[in-house]
Tab-separated table of C-alpha atoms in Angstrom:
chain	number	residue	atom	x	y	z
A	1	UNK	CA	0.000	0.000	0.000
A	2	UNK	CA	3.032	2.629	0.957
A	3	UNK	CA	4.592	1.779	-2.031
A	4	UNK	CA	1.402	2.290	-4.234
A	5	UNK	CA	0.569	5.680	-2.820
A	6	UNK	CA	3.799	7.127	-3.340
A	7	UNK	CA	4.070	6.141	-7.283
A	8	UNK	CA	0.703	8.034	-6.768
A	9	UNK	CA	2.050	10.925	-5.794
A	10	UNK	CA	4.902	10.697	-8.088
A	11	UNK	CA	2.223	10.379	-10.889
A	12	UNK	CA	0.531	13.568	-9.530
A	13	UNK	CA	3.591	15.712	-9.359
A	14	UNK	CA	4.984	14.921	-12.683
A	15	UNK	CA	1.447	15.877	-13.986
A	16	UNK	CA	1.251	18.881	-12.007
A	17	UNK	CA	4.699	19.939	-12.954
A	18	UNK	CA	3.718	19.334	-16.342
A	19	UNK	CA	1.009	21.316	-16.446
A	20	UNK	CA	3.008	24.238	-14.639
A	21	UNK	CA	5.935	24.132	-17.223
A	22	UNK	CA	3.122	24.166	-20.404
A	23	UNK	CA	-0.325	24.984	-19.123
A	24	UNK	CA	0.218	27.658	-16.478
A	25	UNK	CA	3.081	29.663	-17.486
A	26	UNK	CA	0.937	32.148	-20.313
A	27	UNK	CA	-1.177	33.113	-17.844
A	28	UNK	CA	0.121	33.290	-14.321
A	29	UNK	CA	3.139	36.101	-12.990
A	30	UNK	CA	6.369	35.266	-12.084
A	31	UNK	CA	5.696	35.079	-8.723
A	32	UNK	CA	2.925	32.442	-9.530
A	33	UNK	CA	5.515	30.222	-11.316
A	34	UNK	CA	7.693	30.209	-8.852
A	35	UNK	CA	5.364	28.953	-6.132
A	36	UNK	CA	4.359	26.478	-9.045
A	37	UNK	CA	8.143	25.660	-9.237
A	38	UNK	CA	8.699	25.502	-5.397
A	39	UNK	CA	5.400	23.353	-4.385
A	40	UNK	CA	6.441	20.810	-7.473
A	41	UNK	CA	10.092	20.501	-6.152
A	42	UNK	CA	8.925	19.855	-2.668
A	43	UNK	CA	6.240	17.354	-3.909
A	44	UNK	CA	8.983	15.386	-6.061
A	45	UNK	CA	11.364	15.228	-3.047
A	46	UNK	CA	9.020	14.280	-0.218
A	47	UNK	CA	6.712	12.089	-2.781
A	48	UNK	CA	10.579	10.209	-3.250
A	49	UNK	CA	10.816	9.825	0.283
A	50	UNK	CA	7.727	8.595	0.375
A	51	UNK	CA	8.493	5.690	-1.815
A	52	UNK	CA	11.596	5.284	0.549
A	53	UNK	CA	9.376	4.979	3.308
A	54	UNK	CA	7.583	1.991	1.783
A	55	UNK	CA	10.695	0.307	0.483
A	56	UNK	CA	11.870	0.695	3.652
A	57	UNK	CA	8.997	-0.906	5.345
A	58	UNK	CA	9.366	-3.574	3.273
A	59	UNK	CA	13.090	-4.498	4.195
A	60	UNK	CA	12.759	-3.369	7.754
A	61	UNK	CA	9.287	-4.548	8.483
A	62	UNK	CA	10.001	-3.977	12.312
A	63	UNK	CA	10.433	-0.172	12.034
A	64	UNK	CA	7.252	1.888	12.011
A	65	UNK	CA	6.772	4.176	8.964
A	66	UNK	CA	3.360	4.751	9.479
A	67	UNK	CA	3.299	7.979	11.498
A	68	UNK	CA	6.089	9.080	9.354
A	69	UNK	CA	4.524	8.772	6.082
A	70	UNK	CA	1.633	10.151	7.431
A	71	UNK	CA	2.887	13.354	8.044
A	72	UNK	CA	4.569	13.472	5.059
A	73	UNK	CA	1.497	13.023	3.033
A	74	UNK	CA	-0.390	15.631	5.220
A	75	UNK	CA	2.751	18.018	4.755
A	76	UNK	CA	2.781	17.342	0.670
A	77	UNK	CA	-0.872	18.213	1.039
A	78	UNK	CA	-1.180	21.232	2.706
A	79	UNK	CA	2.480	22.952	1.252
A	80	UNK	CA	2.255	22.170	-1.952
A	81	UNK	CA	-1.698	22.654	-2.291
A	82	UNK	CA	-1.397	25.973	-0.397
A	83	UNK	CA	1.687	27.077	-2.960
A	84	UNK	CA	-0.462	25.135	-5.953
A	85	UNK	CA	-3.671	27.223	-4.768
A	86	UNK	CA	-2.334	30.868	-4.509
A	87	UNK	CA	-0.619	29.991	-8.000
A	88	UNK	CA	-3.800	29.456	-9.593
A	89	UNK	CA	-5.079	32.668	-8.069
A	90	UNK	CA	-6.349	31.643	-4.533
A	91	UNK	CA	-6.172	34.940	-1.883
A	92	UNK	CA	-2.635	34.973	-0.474
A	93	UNK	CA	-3.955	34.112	2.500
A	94	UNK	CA	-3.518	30.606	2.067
A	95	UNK	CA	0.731	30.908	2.348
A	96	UNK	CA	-0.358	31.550	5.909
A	97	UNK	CA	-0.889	27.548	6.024
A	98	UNK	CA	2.107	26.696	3.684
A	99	UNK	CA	4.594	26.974	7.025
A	100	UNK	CA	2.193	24.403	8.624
A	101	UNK	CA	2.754	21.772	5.603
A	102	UNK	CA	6.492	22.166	6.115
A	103	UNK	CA	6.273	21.569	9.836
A	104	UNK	CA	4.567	18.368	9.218
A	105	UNK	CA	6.965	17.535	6.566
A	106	UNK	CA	9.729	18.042	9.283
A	107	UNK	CA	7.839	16.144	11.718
A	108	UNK	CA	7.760	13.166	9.594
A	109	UNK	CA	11.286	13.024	8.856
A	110	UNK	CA	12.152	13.577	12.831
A	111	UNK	CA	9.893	11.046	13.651
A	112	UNK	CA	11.673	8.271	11.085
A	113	UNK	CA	15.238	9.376	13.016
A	114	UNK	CA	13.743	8.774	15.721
A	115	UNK	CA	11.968	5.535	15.451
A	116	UNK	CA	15.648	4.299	13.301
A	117	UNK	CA	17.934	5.110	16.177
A	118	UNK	CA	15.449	3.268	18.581
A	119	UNK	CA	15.270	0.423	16.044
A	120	UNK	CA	18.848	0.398	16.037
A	121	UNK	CA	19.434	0.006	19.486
């Protein structure tokens, strides 16, 4: 199932970034783009670690991921949708809630260090 969502996710942000690069950039600013360009980077790294995650739950079946993966899909959520939102025109407003998306992205990956050096012991 981990596995599976993340190649989701990949799916999605290879679409989305798509659509930014060919789609989006005759009608949106600069400023648009480059949220475009920043929530589509984040989404491609975190939706790799992602597939990490589930990779890694196969090998190590003992180490809990699913907190951890969690977060990260929450994070993925509200970042990049806040960041894909205001690009497409949403109030700016919503980058109020991007910071809250990259706490939980943070959270995820503190959460995996921690449950891999107790895993360790």
């Amino acid at each position: 199932m981990w596995i599976a969502i993340a190649a989701l996710n990949l799916a999605l942000a290879v679409m989305l970034g798509a659509f930014g690069a060919h789609g989006l950039k005759n009608y949106a600013s600069t400023e648009q783009l480059a949220w475009w360009h920043t929530a589509t980077e984040y989404f491609f790294y975190h939706a790799i670690g992602l597939l990490a995650l589930g990779i890694i739950a196969k090998v190590i079946p003992q180490l809990p991921i699913k907190i951890s993966f969690s977060l990260l899909q929450l994070g993925i959520i509200i970042f990049c949708g806040s960041l894909y939102l205001m690009s497409l025109g949403a109030p700016r407003f919503f980058g109020a809630i991007t910071p809250i998306g990259g706490t939980l992205m943070i959270l995820g990956w503190l959460i995996l260090a921690w449950n891999a050096f107790k895993y360790s012991k």
